[in-house]
Every structure is written in structure tokens, then in C-alpha cells.
PDB file of C-alpha atoms in Angstrom:
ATOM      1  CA  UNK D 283     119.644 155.823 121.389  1.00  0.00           C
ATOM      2  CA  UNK D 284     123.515 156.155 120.787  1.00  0.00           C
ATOM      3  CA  UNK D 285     124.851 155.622 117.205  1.00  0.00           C
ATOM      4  CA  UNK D 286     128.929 156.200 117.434  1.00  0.00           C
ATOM      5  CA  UNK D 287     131.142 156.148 113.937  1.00  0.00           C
ATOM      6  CA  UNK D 288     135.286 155.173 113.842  1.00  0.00           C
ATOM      7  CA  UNK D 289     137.133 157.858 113.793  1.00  0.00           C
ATOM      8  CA  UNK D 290     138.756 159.055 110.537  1.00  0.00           C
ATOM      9  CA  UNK D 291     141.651 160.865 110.626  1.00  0.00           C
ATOM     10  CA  UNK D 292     140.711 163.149 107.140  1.00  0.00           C
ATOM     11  CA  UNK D 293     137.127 164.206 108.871  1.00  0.00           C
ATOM     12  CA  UNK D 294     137.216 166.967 111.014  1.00  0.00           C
ATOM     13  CA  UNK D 295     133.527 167.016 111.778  1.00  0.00           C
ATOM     14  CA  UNK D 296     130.162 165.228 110.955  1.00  0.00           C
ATOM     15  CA  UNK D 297     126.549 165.777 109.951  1.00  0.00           C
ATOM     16  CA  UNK D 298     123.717 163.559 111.549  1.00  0.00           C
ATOM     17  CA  UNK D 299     120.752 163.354 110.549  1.00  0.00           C
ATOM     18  CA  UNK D 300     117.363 161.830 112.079  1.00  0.00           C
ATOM     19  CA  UNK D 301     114.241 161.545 110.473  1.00  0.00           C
ATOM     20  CA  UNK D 302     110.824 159.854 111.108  1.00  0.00           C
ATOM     21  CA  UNK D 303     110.947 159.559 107.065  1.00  0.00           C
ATOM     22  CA  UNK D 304     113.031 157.100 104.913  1.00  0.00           C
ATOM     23  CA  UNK D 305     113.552 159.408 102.385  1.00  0.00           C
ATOM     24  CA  UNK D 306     114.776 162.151 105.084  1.00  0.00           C
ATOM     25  CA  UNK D 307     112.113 164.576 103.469  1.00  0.00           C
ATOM     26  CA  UNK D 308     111.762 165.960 107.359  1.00  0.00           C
ATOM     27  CA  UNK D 309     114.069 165.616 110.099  1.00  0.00           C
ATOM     28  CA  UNK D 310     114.063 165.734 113.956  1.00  0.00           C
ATOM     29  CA  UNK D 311     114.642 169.334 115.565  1.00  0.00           C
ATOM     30  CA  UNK D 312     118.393 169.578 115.798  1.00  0.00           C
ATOM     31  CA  UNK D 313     119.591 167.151 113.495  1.00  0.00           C
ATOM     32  CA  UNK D 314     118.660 168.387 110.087  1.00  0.00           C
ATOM     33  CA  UNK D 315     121.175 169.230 107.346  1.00  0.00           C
ATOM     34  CA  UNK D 316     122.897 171.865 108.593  1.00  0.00           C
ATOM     35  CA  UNK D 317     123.892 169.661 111.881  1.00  0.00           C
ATOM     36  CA  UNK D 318     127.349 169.487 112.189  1.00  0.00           C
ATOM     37  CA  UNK D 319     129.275 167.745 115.374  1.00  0.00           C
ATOM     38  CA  UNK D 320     133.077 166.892 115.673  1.00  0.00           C
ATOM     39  CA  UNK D 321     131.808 164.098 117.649  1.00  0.00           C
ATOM     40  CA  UNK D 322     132.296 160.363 117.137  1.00  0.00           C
ATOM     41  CA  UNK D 323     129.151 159.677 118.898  1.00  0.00           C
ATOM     42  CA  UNK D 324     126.034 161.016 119.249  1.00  0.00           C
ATOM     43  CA  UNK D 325     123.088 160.312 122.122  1.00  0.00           C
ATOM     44  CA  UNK D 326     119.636 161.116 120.403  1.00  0.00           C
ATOM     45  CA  UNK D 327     117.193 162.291 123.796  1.00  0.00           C
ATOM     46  CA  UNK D 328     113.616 163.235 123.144  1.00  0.00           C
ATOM     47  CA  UNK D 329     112.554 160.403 121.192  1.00  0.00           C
ATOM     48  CA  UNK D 330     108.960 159.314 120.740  1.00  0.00           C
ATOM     49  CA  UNK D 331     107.944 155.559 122.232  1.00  0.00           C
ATOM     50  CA  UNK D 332     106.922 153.437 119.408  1.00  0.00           C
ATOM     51  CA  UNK D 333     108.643 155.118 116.237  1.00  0.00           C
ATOM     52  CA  UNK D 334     110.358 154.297 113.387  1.00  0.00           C
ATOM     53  CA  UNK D 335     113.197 156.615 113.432  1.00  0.00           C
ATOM     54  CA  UNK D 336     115.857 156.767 109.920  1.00  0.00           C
ATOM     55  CA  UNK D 337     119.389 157.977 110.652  1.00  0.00           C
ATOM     56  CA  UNK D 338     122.249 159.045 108.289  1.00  0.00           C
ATOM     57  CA  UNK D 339     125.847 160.368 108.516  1.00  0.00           C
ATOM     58  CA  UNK D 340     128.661 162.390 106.089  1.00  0.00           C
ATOM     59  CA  UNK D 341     131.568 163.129 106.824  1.00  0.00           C
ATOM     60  CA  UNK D 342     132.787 166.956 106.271  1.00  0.00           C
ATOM     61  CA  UNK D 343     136.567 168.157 106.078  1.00  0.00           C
ATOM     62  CA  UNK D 344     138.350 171.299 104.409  1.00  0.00           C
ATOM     63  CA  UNK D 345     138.517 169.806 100.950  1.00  0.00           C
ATOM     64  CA  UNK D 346     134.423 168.961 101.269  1.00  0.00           C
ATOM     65  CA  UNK D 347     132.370 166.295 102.788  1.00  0.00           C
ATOM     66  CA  UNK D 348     131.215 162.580 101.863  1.00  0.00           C
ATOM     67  CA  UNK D 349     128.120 161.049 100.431  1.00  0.00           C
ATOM     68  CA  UNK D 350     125.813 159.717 102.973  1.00  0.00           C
ATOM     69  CA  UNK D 351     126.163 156.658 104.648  1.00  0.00           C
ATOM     70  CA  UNK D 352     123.496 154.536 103.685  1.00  0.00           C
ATOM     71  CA  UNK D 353     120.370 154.857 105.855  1.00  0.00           C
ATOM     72  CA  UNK D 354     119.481 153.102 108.779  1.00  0.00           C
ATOM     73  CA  UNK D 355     116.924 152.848 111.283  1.00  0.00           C
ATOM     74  CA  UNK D 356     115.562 151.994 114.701  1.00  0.00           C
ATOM     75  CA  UNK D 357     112.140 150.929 116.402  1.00  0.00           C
ATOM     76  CA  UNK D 358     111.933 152.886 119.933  1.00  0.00           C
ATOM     77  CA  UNK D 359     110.873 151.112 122.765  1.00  0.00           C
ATOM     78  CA  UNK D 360     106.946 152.116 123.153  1.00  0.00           C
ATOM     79  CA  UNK D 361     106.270 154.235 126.364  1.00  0.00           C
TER      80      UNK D 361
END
């Protein structure tokens, strides 16, 4: 799956974050909390058929970086 973000013009880079958790106690290899992509989209590969999978993203510039976007999540397809 492909989440994508507008652009903002203070961020100079983003942290993703995918979890099969809601509460993000775990996260998918790669995409944990010290993630960080100047990216305005990402393509998530290597997904399992069938999950519920939780997804989050901040914001990060030189003065600091945002709160979380509020949590969302997707259903893959089952294999």
C-alpha cells in the first residue's frame, strides 16, 4: 500500500511508522521510530495478506518535529 502526505514547506523530512498494533507498541522492520524519509510518499512492500496494519506520521524540521498524526489503518487483501 501507498500512503502519500502534502508537502509542507517547514518539514524537511518525515517519520513513518507501521505497526500490526494500535497502540504502535511494535512496529514493522524498517519503519519504527527512528524512520526518517524526506519523502512525500511512501510504498509499504512485504506486507502480510489478511492484516490489520496501523500507520502514523510526524513531521521533523531543524527547530523539532510534530505530534503524530492521528492513527490510521488498513485491512490487506488476504493472499
Amino acid at each position: 500500500g501507498m500512503i502519500s502526505s502534502s508537502s509542507d514547506q517547514r518539514s524537511t523530512s518525515y517519520e513513518v511508522n507501521l505497526s500490526t498494533a494500535s497502540n504502535f507498541s511494535s512496529f514493522v522492520d524498517g519503519y519504527d521510530t527512528s524512520n526518517s524519509t524526506t519523502a512525500t510518499s511512501v510504498n509499504f512492500t512485504n506486507l502480510e495478506g489478511g492484516t490489520e496494519y496501523y500507520f502514523r506520521i510526524k513531521s521533523k524540521n531543524k527547530d523539532g518535529s510534530s505530534a503524530y498524526s492521528a492513527a490510521d489503518s488498513v485491512i490487506t487483501i488476504p493472499s
